[in-house]
Short mmCIF file of C-alpha atoms and ligand atoms in Angstrom, two decimals:
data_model
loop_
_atom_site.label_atom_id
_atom_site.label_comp_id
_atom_site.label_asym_id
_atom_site.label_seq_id
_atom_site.Cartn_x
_atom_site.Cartn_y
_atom_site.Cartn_z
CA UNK A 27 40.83 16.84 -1.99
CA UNK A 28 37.00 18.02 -2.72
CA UNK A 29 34.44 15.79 -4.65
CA UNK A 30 32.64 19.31 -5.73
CA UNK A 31 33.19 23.10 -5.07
CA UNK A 32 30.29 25.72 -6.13
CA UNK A 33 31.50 29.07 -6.40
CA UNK A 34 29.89 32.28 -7.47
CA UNK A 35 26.54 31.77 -5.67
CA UNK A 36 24.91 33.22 -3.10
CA UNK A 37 24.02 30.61 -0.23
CA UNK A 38 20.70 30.16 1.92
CA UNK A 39 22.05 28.14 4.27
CA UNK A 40 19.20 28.13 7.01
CA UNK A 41 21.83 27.65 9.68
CA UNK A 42 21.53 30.97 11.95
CA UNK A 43 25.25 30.97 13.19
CA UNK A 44 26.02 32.46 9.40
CA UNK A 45 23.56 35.33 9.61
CA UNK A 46 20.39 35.72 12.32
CA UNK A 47 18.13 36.70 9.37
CA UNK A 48 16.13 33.56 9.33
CA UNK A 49 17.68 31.99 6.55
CA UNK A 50 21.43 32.26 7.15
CA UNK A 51 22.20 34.21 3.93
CA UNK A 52 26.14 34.57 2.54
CA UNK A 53 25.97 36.35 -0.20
CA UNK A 54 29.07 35.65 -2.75
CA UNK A 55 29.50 32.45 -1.34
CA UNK A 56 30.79 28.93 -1.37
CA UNK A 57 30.64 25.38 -0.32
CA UNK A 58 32.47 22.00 -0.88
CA UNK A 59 31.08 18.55 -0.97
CA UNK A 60 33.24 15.33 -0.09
CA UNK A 61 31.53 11.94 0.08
CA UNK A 62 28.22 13.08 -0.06
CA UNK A 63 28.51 15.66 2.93
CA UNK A 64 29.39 19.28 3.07
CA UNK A 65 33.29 20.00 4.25
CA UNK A 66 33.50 23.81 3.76
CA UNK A 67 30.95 26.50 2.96
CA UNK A 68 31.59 30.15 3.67
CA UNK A 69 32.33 33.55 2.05
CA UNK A 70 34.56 32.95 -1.35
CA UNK A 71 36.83 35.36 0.05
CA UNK A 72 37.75 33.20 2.66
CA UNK A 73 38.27 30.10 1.02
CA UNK A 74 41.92 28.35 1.56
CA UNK A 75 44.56 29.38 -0.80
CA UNK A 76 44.62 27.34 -4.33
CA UNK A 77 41.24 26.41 -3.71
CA UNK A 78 40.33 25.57 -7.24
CA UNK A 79 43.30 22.73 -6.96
CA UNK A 80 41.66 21.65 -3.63
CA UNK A 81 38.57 20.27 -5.59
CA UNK A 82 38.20 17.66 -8.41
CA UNK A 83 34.86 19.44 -9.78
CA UNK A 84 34.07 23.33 -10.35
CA UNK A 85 31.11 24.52 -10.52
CA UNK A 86 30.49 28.34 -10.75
CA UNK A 87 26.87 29.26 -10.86
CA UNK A 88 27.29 33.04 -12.16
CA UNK A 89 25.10 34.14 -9.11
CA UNK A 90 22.62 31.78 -8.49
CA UNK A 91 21.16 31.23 -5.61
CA UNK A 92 21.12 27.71 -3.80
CA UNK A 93 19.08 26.43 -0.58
CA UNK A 94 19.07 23.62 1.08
CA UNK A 95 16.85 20.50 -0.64
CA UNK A 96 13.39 20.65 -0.17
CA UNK A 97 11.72 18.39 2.47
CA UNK A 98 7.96 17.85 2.01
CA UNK A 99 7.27 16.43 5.15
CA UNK A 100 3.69 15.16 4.84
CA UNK A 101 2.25 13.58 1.02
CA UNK A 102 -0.06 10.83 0.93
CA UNK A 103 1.45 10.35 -2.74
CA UNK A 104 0.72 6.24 -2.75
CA UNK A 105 -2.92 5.64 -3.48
CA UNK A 106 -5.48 4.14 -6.43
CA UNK A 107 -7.38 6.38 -8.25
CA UNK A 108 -8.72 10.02 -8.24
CA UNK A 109 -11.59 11.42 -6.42
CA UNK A 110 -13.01 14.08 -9.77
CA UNK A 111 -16.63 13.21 -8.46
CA UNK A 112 -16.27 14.28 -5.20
CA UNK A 113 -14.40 17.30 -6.78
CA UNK A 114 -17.73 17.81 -8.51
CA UNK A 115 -19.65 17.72 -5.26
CA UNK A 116 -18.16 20.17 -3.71
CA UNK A 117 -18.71 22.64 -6.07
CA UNK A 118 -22.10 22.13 -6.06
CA UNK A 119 -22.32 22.42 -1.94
CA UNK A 120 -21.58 18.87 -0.52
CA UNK A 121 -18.60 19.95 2.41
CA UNK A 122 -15.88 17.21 2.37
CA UNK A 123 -17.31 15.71 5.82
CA UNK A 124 -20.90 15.21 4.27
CA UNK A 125 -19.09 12.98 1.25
CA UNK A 126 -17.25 11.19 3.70
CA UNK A 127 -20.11 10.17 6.02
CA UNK A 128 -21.89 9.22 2.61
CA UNK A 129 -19.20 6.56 2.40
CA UNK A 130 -17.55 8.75 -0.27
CA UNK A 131 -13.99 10.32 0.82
CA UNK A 132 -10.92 8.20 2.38
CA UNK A 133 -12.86 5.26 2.10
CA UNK A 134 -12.83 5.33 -1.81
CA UNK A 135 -9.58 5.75 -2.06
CA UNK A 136 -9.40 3.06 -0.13
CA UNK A 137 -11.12 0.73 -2.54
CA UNK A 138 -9.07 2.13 -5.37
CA UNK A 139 -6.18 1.37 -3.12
CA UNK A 140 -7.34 -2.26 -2.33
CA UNK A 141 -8.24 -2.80 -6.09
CA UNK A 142 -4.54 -1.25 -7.06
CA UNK A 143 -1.27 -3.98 -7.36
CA UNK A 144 2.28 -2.66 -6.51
CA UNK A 145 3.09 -2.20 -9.93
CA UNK A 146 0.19 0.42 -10.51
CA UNK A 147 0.44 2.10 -7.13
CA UNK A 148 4.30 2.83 -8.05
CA UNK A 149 3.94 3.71 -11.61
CA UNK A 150 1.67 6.41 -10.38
CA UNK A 151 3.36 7.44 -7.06
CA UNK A 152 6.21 7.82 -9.08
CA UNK A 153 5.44 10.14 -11.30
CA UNK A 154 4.20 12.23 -8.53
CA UNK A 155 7.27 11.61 -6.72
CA UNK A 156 9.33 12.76 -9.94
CA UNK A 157 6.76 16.31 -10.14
CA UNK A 158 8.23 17.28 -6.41
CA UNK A 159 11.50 16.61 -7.17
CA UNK A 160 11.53 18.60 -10.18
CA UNK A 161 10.72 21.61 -7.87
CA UNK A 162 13.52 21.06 -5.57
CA UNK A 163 12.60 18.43 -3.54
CA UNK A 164 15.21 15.67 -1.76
CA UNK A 165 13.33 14.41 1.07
CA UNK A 166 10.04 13.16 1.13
CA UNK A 167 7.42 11.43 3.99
CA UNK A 168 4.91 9.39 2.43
CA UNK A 169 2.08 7.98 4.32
CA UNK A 170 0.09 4.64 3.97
CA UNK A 171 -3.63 5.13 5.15
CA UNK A 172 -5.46 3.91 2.36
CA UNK A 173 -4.97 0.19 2.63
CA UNK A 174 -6.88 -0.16 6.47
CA UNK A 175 -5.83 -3.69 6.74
CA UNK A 176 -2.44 -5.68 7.17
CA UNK A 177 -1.51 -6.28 3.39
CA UNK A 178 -2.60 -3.33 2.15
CA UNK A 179 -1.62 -1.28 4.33
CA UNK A 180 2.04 -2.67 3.87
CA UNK A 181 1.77 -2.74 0.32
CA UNK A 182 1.56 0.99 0.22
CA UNK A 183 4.30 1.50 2.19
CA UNK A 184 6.61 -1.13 0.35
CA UNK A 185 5.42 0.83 -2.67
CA UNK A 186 6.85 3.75 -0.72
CA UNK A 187 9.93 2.14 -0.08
CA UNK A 188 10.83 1.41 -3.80
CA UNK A 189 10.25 5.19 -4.39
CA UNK A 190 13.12 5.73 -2.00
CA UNK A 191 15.46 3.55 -3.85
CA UNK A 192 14.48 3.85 -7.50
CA UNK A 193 14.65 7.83 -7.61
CA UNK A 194 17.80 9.68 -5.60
CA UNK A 195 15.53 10.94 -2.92
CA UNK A 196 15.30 10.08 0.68
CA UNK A 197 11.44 8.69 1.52
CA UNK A 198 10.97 8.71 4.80
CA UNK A 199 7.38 6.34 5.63
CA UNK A 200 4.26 6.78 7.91
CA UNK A 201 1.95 3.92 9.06
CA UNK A 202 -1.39 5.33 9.22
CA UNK A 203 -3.75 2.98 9.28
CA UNK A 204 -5.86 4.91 12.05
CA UNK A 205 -6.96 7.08 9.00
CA UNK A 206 -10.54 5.95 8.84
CA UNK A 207 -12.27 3.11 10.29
CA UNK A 208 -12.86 0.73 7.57
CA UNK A 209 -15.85 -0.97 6.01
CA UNK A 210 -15.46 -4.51 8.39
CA UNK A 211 -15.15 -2.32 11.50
CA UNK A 212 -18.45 -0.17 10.66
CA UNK A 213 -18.93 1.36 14.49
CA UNK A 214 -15.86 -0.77 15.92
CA UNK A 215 -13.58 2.57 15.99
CA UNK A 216 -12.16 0.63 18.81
CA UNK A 217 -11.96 -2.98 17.62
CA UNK A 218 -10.04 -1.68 14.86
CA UNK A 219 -7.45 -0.02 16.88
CA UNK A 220 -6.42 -3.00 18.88
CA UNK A 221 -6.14 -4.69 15.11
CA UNK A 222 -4.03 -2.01 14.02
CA UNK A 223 -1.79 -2.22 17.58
CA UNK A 224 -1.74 -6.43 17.95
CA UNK A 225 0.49 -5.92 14.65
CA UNK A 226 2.73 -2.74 15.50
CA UNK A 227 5.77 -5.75 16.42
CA UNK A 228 5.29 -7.03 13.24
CA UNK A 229 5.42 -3.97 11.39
CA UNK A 230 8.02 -2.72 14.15
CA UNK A 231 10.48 -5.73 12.32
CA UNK A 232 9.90 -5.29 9.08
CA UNK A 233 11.29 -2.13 8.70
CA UNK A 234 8.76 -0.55 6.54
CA UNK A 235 7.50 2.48 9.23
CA UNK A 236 9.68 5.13 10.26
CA UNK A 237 6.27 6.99 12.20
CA UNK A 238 3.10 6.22 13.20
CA UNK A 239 0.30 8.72 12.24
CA UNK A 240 -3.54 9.14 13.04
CA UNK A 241 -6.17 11.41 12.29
CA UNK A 242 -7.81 12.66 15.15
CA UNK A 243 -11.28 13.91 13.91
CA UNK A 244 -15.04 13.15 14.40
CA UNK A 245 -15.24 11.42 11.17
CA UNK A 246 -12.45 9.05 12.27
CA UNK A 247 -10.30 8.48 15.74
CA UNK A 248 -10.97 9.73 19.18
CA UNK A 249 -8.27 11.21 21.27
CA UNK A 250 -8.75 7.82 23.25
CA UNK A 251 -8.44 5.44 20.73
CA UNK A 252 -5.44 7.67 19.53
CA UNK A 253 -3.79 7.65 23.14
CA UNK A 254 -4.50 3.51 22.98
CA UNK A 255 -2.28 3.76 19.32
CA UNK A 256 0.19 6.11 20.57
CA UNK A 257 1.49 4.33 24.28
CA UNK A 258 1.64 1.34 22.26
CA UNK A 259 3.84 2.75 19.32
CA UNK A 260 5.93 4.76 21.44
CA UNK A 261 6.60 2.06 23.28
CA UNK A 262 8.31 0.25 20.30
CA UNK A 263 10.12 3.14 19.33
CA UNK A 264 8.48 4.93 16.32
CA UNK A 265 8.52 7.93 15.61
CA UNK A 266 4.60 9.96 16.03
CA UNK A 267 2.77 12.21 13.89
CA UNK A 268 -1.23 13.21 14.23
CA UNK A 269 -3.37 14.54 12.20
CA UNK A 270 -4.95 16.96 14.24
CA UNK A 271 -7.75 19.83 14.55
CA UNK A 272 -8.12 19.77 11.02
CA UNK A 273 -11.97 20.11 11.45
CA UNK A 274 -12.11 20.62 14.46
CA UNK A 275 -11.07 20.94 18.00
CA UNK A 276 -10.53 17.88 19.81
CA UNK A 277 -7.21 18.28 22.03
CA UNK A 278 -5.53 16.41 19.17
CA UNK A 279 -2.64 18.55 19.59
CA UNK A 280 -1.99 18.38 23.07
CA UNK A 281 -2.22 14.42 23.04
CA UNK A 282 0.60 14.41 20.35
CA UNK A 283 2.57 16.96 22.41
CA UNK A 284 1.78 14.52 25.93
CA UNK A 285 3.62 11.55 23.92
CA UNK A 286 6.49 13.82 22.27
CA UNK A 287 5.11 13.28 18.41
CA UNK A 288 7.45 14.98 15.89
CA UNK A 289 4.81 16.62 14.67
CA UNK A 290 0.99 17.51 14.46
CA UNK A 291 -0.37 18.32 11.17
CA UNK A 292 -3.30 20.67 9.83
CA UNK A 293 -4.00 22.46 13.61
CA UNK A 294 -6.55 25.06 11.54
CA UNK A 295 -8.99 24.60 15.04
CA UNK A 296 -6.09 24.00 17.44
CA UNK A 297 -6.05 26.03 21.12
CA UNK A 298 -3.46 28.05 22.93
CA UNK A 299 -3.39 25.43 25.79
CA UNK A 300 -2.62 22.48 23.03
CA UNK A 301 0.47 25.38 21.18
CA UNK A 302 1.68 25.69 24.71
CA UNK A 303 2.55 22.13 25.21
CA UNK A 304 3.76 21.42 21.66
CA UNK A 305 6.26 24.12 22.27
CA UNK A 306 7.36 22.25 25.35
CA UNK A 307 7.27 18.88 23.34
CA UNK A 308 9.15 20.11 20.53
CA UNK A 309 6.45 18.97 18.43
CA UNK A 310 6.55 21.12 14.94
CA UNK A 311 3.31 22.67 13.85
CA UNK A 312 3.12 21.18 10.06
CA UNK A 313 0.65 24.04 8.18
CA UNK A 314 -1.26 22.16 4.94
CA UNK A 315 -2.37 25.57 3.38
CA UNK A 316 -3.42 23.56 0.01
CA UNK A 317 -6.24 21.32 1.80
CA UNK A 318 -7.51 24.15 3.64
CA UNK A 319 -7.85 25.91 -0.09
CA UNK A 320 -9.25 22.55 -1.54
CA UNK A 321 -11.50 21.84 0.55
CA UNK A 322 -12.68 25.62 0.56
CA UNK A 323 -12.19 25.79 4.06
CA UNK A 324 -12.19 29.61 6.06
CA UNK A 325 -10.97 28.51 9.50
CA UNK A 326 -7.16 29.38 9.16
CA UNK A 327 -4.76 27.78 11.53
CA UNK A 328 -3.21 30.67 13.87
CA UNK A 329 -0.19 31.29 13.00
CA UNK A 330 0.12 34.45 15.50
CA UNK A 331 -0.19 31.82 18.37
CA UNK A 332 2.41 29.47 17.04
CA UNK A 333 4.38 32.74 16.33
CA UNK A 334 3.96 34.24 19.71
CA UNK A 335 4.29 30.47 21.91
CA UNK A 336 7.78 29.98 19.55
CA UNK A 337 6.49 26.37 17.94
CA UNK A 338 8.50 25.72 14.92
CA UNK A 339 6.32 25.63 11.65
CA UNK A 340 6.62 23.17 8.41
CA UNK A 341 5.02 23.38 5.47
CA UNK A 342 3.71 20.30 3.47
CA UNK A 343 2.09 19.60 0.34
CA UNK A 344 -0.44 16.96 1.79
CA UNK A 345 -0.29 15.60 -1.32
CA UNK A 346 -3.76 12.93 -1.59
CA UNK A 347 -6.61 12.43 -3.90
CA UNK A 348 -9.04 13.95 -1.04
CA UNK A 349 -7.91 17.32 0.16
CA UNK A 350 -5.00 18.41 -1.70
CA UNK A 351 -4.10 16.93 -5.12
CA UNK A 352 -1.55 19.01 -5.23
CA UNK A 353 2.05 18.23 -6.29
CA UNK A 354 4.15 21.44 -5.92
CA UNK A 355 5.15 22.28 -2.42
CA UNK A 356 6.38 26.06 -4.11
CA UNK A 357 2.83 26.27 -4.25
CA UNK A 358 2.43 25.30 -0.70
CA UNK A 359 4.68 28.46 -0.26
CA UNK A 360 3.11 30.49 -1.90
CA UNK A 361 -0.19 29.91 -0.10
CA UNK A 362 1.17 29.63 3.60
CA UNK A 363 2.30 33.29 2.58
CA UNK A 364 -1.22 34.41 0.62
CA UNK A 365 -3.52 32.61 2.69
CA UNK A 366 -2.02 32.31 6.27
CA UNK A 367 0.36 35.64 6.31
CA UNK A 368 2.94 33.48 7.14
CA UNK A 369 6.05 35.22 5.55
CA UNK A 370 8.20 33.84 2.97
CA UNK A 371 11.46 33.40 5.30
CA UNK A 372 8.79 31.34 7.79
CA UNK A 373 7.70 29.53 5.00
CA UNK A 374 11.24 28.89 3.78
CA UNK A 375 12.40 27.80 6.94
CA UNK A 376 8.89 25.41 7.02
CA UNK A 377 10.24 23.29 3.79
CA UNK A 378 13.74 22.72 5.29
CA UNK A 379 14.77 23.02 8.58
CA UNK A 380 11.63 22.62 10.58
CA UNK A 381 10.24 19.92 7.91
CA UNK A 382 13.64 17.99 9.01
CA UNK A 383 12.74 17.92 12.70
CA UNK A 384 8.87 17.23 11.39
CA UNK A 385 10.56 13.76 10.65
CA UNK A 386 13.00 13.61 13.11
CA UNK A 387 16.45 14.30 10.53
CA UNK A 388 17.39 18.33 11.31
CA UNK A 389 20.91 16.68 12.73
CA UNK A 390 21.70 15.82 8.94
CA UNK A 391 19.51 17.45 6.92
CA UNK A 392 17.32 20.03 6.56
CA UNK A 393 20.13 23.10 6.52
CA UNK A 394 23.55 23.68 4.84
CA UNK A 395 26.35 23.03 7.56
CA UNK A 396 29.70 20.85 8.08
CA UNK A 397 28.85 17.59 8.53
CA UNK A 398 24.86 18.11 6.85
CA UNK A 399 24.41 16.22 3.64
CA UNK A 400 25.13 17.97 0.35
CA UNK A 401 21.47 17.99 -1.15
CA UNK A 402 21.27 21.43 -2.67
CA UNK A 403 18.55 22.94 -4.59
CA UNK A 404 20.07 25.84 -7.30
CA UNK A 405 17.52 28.98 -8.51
CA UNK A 406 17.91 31.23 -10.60
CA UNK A 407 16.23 33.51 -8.20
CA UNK A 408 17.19 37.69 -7.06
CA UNK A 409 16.35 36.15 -3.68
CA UNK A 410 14.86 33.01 -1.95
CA UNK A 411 11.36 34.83 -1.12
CA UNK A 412 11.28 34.22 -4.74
CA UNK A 413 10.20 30.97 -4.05
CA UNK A 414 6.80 31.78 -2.40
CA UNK A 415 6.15 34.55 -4.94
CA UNK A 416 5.76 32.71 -8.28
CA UNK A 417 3.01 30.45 -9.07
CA UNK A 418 3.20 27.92 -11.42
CA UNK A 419 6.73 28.85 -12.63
CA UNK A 420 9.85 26.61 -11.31
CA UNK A 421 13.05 28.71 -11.11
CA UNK A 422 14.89 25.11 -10.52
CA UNK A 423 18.15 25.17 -12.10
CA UNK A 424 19.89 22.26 -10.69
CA UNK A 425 19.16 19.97 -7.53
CA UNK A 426 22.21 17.83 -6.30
CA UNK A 427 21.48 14.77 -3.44
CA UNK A 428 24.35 13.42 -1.65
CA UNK A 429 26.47 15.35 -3.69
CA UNK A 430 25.90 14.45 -7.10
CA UNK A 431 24.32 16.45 -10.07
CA UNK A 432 20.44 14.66 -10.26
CA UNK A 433 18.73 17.42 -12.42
CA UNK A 434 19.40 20.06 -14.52
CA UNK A 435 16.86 21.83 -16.29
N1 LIG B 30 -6.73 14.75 6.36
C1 LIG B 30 -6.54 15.06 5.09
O1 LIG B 30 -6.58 16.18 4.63
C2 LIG B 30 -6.26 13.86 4.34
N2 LIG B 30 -6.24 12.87 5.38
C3 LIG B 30 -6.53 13.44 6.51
O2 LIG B 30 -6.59 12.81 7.55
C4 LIG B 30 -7.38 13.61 3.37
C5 LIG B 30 -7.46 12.20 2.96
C6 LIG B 30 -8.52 11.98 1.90
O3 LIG B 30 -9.54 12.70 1.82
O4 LIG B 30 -8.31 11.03 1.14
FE1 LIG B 31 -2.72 14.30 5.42
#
């Protein structure tokens, strides 16, 4: 017996053995849900006999289309305050690296953060949390970075966790205190480091880090003091990410690649050598296409390069008070596509199955399959390329996680 069977849809599945289009389409559709995980999905014509007496629940969607839950695979979504002056600033000709060498930038945020208690940081993050799921969203990575020492740092990401288990969503969480140095360190980049390693075990126990993240960048970490961070991490286990050739190029890339890092993020200045060895690495190349519009950037990431050297591509909201204070990863979509050329089945493909192996989950989420959890996103869309098209208009219909009805709008 079936928990749930959707009929009359038309499926996205993102797995390739249905159809080599890049999104797996079955058109007419249909897919069961027992427990949380998918048992059958297919063409309606070929479900078993007596079907409808197979499942306790039917649902028939009168031709809607439904995709896999979205994964935004890279939000800073726990911090104090807003940055409007800085905003300001940059409209009147201040570039984002001036602010932040004015002491402006990450390092506000982290006094906001600092100032912030749980209760405020969540209440916030929340409702942030609640504007991506409303768009389709079931899995989310949210980073720490704005505490820069041990109980802030962890505050953030306990603040994280409690997002996890007071929405239905999965939060997966990212330890990056390398994201600036901070005020006590001043010009000891590399006293800092060895603060933020001595306590790895620590943090290693508690269970609050899935990943360990870093940005890579003049105005923060060199690819040394990264390399330092990284042995040590991987060491213990976690998972790596890197913020990398955002503004500019450093070799970023091919560090994360040298140490296997799921992922490294931004990659607008990144090299052919560095897209060479995250393709042997398996390292996904996550595009950020709202920072670069932020921060009024023109240096685009090359996409041709990641096309041509096969590196899988994600795309991310970068949700943060900084670069991209932007909540909608449809709009990510939409500028990937406008911005980058990337096209909407790449983009598609970015927000679920490469954003699962971003954070390490594309063996149970990320795509519809046997087995795959049943978080399913339902549009009333003519077809999912619809999805980078619109701006500022949510064809959500209905989002299940794990099975269960969470929204319907
Ligand atoms: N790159 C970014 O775009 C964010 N962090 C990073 O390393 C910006 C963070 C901020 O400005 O607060
Ligand atoms: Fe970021």
């Amino acid at each position: 017996m079936w928990d749930s069977l959707w009929i009359n849809c038309n499926l996205c599945t993102m797995n390739d053995a249905e159809n080599d289009d890049g999104l797996g389409i079955i058109n007419n559709g249909a897919i069961a849900s027992t427990a949380g995980k998918i048992v059958w999905i297919g063409e309606a014509n070929k479900l078993p006999d007596a079907s409808e007496k197979l499942a306790k629940e039917i649902n028939d969607l009168n031709g809607s289309w439904i995709t896999p839950g979205l994964i935004d695979c890279h939000t800073h979504i726990v911090h104090g305050g807003e940055r409007i002056n800085e905003f300001n600033m940059r409209l009147e000709g201040a570039n984002y690296e001036e602010i932040a060498r004015a002491g402006g930038g990450i390092r506000s945020t982290v006094k906001a953060t600092r100032a912030a208690s749980e209760q405020e940081l969540f209440d916030k993050a929340l409702k942030r949390a609640q504007s991506l799921q409303e768009e389709g969203v079931t899995v989310l990575e949210i980073k720490s970075g704005y505490g820069l020492n041990w109980e802030n740092e962890t505050k953030q990401l306990r603040v994280a966790r409690k997002i996890g288990e007071s929405l239905p969503l999965d939060v997966i969480t990212t330890y990056l205190a390398a994201h600036t140095i901070p005020e006590e360190y001043q010009n000891d980049g590399d006293g800092y480091i060895d603060s933020i390693i001595e306590k790895l075990p620590e943090l290693k126990k508690s269970g609050l880090a899935d990943a360990i993240d870093g940005f890579c960048e003049g105005i923060a970490f060199s690819p040394k003091q990264i390399e330092k961070l990284f042995k040590a991490a991987g060491d213990l286990g976690f998972n790596l990410k890197l913020h990398a050739e955002q503004l500019s190029d450093l070799g970023g890339a091919t560090l994360a690649a040298k140490y296997g890092a799921k992922s490294a993020d931004h990659l607008e200045y990144v090299s052919e050598k560095s897209a060479k060895a995250m393709l042997k690495s398996g390292s996904v190349a996550v595009i950020l296409p709202c920072a670069f519009y932020f921060l009024n950037e023109t240096k685009k990431p090359p996409i041709d390069l990641f096309r041509k050297n096969a590196v899988p591509m994600a795309v991310a909201t970068d949700m943060n008070p900084g670069s991209s204070p932007c909540c909608s990863l449809l709009l990510a979509m939409n500028m990937a596509c406008t911005f980058f050329k990337m096209t909407p089945t790449e983009t598609m493909r970015g927000v679920t199955l490469h954003a699962a192996q971003a954070l390490g989950i594309e063996k149970t989420h990320g795509s519809m399959e046997i087995g795959k959890v049943t978080d399913l996103a339902i549009w009333g869309i003519t077809h999912p390329a619809e999805l980078s098209y619109h701006m500022g208009f949510n064809p959500l219909q209905e989002l299940i996680k794990d099975g269960r009805q969470i929204i319907q709008r």
